[in-house]
Amino acid sequence: MITAMMASSYNAKEEDGHHSGAAGHGGAGAVKSRKPDNTAFKQQRLPAWQPILTAGTVLPAFFVIGLIFIPIGIGLYVTSNNIKEFEIDYTGVDSNSPCYSCARNFSSNSTTPCTCSLNFTLEQPFESNVFMYYGLSNFYQNHRRYVKSRDDSQLNGDLSSLKEPSKECEPYRTSESFPIAPCGAIANSLFNDTLELYYVESNGTRNLVPLVKKGIAWWTDKHVKFRNPSGNSNLTIAFQGTSKPVNWRKPVFELDPLDSENNGFINEDFIVWMRTAALPTFRKLYRIIQKKPSTTPTLPSGRYILTVTYNYPVLSFDGRKRMILSTISWMGGKNPFLGIAYITVGSICFFLG
Amino acid sequence: LYRRTQKMFCVGEESWVDSRTVYIGHKEPPPGAEAYIPQRYPDNRIVSSKYTFWNFIPKNLFEQFRRIANFYFLVIFLVQLIIDTPTSPVTSGLPLFFVITVTAIKQGYEDWLRHKADCSINECPVDVVQQGKVVRTQSHKLRVGDVVMVREDETFPCDLILLSSSRHDGTCYVTTTSLDGESSHKTYYAVPDTMAFTTEQEVDSLHATIECEQPQPDLYKFVGRINIYKDKEEPVARPLGAENLLLRGATLKNTQHIYAVAIYTGMETKMALNYQSKSQKRSAVEKSMNAFLIVYLCILISKAVINTVLKYAWQWSPDRDEPWYNHRTEHERQRHVVCLFIHRFLAFMVLFNYIIPVSMYVTVEMQKFLGSYFITWDEDMFDEELGEGAQVNTSDLNEELGQVEYVFTDKTGTLTENNMEFIECCVDGNVYIPHAICVRMLSRTTFFLDECSFIKDFTSVCGRPTSFYISSSPDEVALVEGMKKLGYTYLRLRDNHMEILNKDDEIERFELLHVLNFDSVRRRMSVIVRSSSGECLLFCKGADSSIFPRVVSGKVEQVKARVEQNAVEGLRTLCVAYKSLTEADYQEACFHLTEAKLALQDREQRLAQAYDIIERDWLQEKAADTIESLHKAGMKVWVLTGDKMETAAATCYASKLFRRTLYLWVCYSANTRPHNHIYTLLHLVLHRCSLSVDCLDFGLIIDGATLSAVLKPNPESAGHGNYREIFLEICRNCSAVLCCRMAPLQKAQIVKLIKASKEHPITLAIGDGANDVSMIQEAHVGVMGKEGRQAARNSDYAIPKFKHLKKILLVHGHYYYIRIAELVQYFFYKNVCFIFPQFLYQFFCGFSQQPLYDTAYLTLYNISFTSLPILLYSLVEQHVSVETLKREPSLYRDIAKNSLLRWPVFLYWTCLGVFDAVIFFFGAYFLFDNTTFTSNGQMFGNWTFGTLVFTVLVFTVTLKLALDTHHWTWINHFVIWGSLLFYVIFSLLWGGIIWYNFCLLQMYYVFMQMLSSGPAWLSIILLITVSLLPDVIKKVLCRAISPLLTVPMACRTI
């Protein structure tokens, strides 16, 4: 099709030329002008660098890559190994697990929270800031129906979206003819277990480990992407005319009644949850245990008790819940993969070289 | 006659279908003469444009969606609009819109050019005779039947019948350069009864009708009849032929003005009819491209099926299907199970649809369109003498130039210069050489004079009777020049009389009675003249094979011997014979000729004498070198010529087509041989060929008669098997084939035969004359040679000289092929890399069709992040330098038989794509595996995961192209680094670094957060390295195995 078109377009031009003053016999002037320009581009003679991948050039490059990669890999590996991480599963699948009864007798409308405590021991002290995560397994936060079930403009404090949430939030859009705030499946399934950590001193006294809930969400999320509905500093009034998500026990303006900077949509736990995980097994930052000014380690080795207010059901979909304590280096949490990969690739290159 | 016409009109409607009646000046014929039936004809508006302002959008869209790929994306887009799909309709709508828009702009621009051209043509002024006055009007207002006045150097506005001319003899001279490319001046004749008209009034008083055939595209055919009504007399009927028909597009020359009547107007003119009929050729690359597309379509469908099935398997337990945290909507629950299945399947299709590269077609098209400019721009292919460079008429076949296996070339004018020089003539066995005129000759003037006069007659017919001589046929020029040296100067043609200045400075006059023009079937041309002494003579000029059988007396044997001797020397020979006609003979011939101008064949003349004229035909410069290169490049060169075997063979030797070591097989002059003879001969040849195929080169010479015997299915030889097969087998084993004595149609037959053989080789035909047109059109690639002429318009590429074939094939063809092959493979590769991670991701998101990448990335990947580098690569890449390609023709063999687009290569690229995709995905997977990689402990979500994969993807894919680039000009640097930079900048902007409004998007600050993490950088570097590693290793290994120049090629073919 295109060929025919192009051909005919050439013809048209040619024809044009002949009609408008017999260009075909235009004489020497016309002939001269037809000579193509002698530019490097038109003659395909642009100056060019012509690298050729030969063994002579590539193998030394491999060698160099190997030399660079191996130390990086070793560095990464050592860093990763120095990171201390502790993980404890508190789902309560096992009958002798302390949370077994909570897990079994779970009912969403029970008003009395079920609490269980787990004992564990840290063999090594955790220095510097310690990050406390909760981990969920087999939880498909990346399911398409789930991922899109949110209304970003509502979360940004848009008043019209507050009253009229997006269709994407179905079936968590309205409840008893009131619009749900925050709407959608993600918000509805907000992780609501409460985790508390106690250090058991040698004399048996329990010391509550102070957990900081600030700085667990992205700064931009907390300050730009998520906004409470504007107009009223009193969140109770701001959220009037909306309904709480069906699975929630308390409305959104009571997520953290004590701290107005952490309440409503800008509650950090909520924001963290709203950033959907990439894979079905994931962890999310729960709290930060800040370094003590003194030289004592943040979490000294010894016995600890984790107290869980067990609200979040996962057994129905064969999920697991974990609590993770981890220190962090410049390269993040414990992940030997990157170091090993670097060492492997580096050695391959090195040996090829 | 009245009754006859009456009867003719009443015969019935069917006769009307193929003839039309034109009333000159729109005047009704005298009452009662015949029924006046006004017919409606189109006006003289030329419409070469396809669209109008109003219908452009609907029509263009319709045209574009007829293309399967566009239609596919339209369907995907509609599916996205209708059902709830993972990606928004924008992701496929925008690229489609982009592609459609780019194509529409291009086509719209072309159409606008055509509109402009049309407009200037339609509005150019025309002089029409109305009521005895000349009225100036616009071209498009012209109607059939209008009497038009055309002045010198004006172009005919439509197809006209010449009524009268300002010249006394009623002739006019016309050049048809823009029609068939022939720059010679042709003579046209007025209707004898009207040629005396000189003023408008006279012309206006004419009362006549013209009956002629309905318009048809053949430029050289016209049959008609003019009925002239004089006062109350029976109308006079005169035949009209092509010599009376002035074609639109031709230009009037050397004639002050003419009066003519319009018979075909507007789109019915022969020129317009010719423009519409051009068949499209499809290149082998396009075929493999479509094959790959089908494979990818299958992959796409199987992916969607696999995922749909797995989705159902995975969702078997309701806890997975609908966990408490993720309920379905009511709407979805109520859907019928079959409907749901289709819905899910389509959703997967949509998710993976990008595996079919949406922008590939548009990129390929742009590459071809822009790339073809390099051919036109090439200075090396510009010929100073002709003032012309190469032309590209069909950019679709650029890469086909790199795939040619068979080159069919015409000899005269293509291999050889078409500049003839008169060497000698032989009359009755006596040889005359122009520069050695001896007195002896004068004593024998009679014959000689006749001959000269013949030549003059002849030339005057075709030539232009001015002081210098221009003719369409170079041998005529040579003849006139040669005769001049012998003392006979052709002066002019006046009132049908030729004037010739003889040796004694006397003017001899010959009356030109009839001209029977040359045609390729008869292979001869005849004139009938009357000498001043009143004697009627018929002269016949032609090839020896057509003249000798008709000669009845004279020293035929001597002449024949001389002819053959000269032919062996590589000279071109021409024979002339004459017969004096008695008055009765002449009258009879005259009668036949005028009554039935078309039935020329029955004119069986016996000729009395034979002459032989010999001319030297010079080989074009560097023709031998070119042929040698083509041979080295693995191409088989066939010479197809209408010439004698000896002459052609000599040329072949001279041009190194036949080397001295070549073992020649000759199948010649088989008119008399029985069929089984040929058969045994062929078998013998075949046997020998197969026996010693390694040690000797074979050449084959075959003539047209034998060839037609071979190709004609013969009932008798049914038992002997098929000649065609055997012939093909032989030809495949021969390195050079010469076919002589070929008719134009036979040339096309040969090309067709080879094209249709088992391997479907790509053929190229090169020729310069009208007799090569059919061959050029038949071949995959047609190239026109020097005297471009009619062949120019029908060829796909036009080059000034034969030697340019070397550059256009070995350099341009090679480059285009490499470029387009890489382009196609790369497109599939990058889309595999793009979509396969998304496929893998489905296994980790519960087959929920969750896209891995953000909408903007999905949309822009093909149209902006990765489009320009490959386009520019495919325009400027030079894997080997021009000089190397020219020096080493054997490099051409590396890409023969579509080697870069074969299945193994395709498989390699696809596997590489899958490998890279796996690396991207699992690299990111393990990095994300249940841990954090920021230094503040915060976690990343699924969009960061996708962005990481996408970043690695864009960099790897672009760097892979960078690795394949062998020729880094600033353009390559600019687009490769530029598009990477563009990706980064775009991601930053899209992440809302400047516009706060983007905070509502899911990608808000995702890219920046990712870059703020050290391990992300490290893993990006690592993954890119790993992805590129196998390809680099492959390249190095290939080079190590064969450290020759051809390595890049060898490696591409694995």
mmCIF file of N, CA and C in Angstrom, chain B residues 51-65:
data_model
loop_
_atom_site.group_PDB
_atom_site.id
_atom_site.type_symbol
_atom_site.label_atom_id
_atom_site.label_comp_id
_atom_site.label_asym_id
_atom_site.label_seq_id
_atom_site.Cartn_x
_atom_site.Cartn_y
_atom_site.Cartn_z
ATOM 1 N N TYR B 51 -6.841 11.510 -1.490
ATOM 2 C CA TYR B 51 -7.805 11.991 -0.510
ATOM 3 C C TYR B 51 -8.245 13.405 -0.856
ATOM 4 N N THR B 52 -9.399 13.765 -0.344
ATOM 5 C CA THR B 52 -9.785 15.163 -0.352
ATOM 6 C C THR B 52 -9.729 15.642 1.087
ATOM 7 N N PHE B 53 -9.926 16.927 1.249
ATOM 8 C CA PHE B 53 -9.870 17.486 2.583
ATOM 9 C C PHE B 53 -10.874 16.797 3.501
ATOM 10 N N TRP B 54 -12.039 16.489 2.955
ATOM 11 C CA TRP B 54 -13.113 15.955 3.803
ATOM 12 C C TRP B 54 -12.925 14.488 4.096
ATOM 13 N N ASN B 55 -12.505 13.736 3.105
ATOM 14 C CA ASN B 55 -12.481 12.291 3.352
ATOM 15 C C ASN B 55 -11.131 11.808 3.845
ATOM 16 N N PHE B 56 -10.203 12.728 4.074
ATOM 17 C CA PHE B 56 -8.858 12.276 4.452
ATOM 18 C C PHE B 56 -8.888 11.406 5.699
ATOM 19 N N ILE B 57 -9.529 11.913 6.750
ATOM 20 C CA ILE B 57 -9.470 11.186 8.019
ATOM 21 C C ILE B 57 -10.142 9.819 7.924
ATOM 22 N N PRO B 58 -11.405 9.750 7.492
ATOM 23 C CA PRO B 58 -12.001 8.407 7.425
ATOM 24 C C PRO B 58 -11.283 7.481 6.448
ATOM 25 N N LYS B 59 -10.929 8.004 5.294
ATOM 26 C CA LYS B 59 -10.343 7.129 4.272
ATOM 27 C C LYS B 59 -8.953 6.674 4.684
ATOM 28 N N ASN B 60 -8.200 7.612 5.212
ATOM 29 C CA ASN B 60 -6.849 7.249 5.622
ATOM 30 C C ASN B 60 -6.885 6.259 6.769
ATOM 31 N N LEU B 61 -7.796 6.471 7.709
ATOM 32 C CA LEU B 61 -7.901 5.536 8.823
ATOM 33 C C LEU B 61 -8.280 4.161 8.311
ATOM 34 N N PHE B 62 -9.214 4.146 7.381
ATOM 35 C CA PHE B 62 -9.622 2.867 6.833
ATOM 36 C C PHE B 62 -8.440 2.164 6.177
ATOM 37 N N GLU B 63 -7.690 2.929 5.377
ATOM 38 C CA GLU B 63 -6.529 2.352 4.697
ATOM 39 C C GLU B 63 -5.543 1.790 5.720
ATOM 40 N N GLN B 64 -5.321 2.574 6.772
ATOM 41 C CA GLN B 64 -4.309 2.155 7.736
ATOM 42 C C GLN B 64 -4.744 0.938 8.529
ATOM 43 N N PHE B 65 -6.023 0.864 8.842
ATOM 44 C CA PHE B 65 -6.457 -0.266 9.654
ATOM 45 C C PHE B 65 -6.632 -1.519 8.826
#
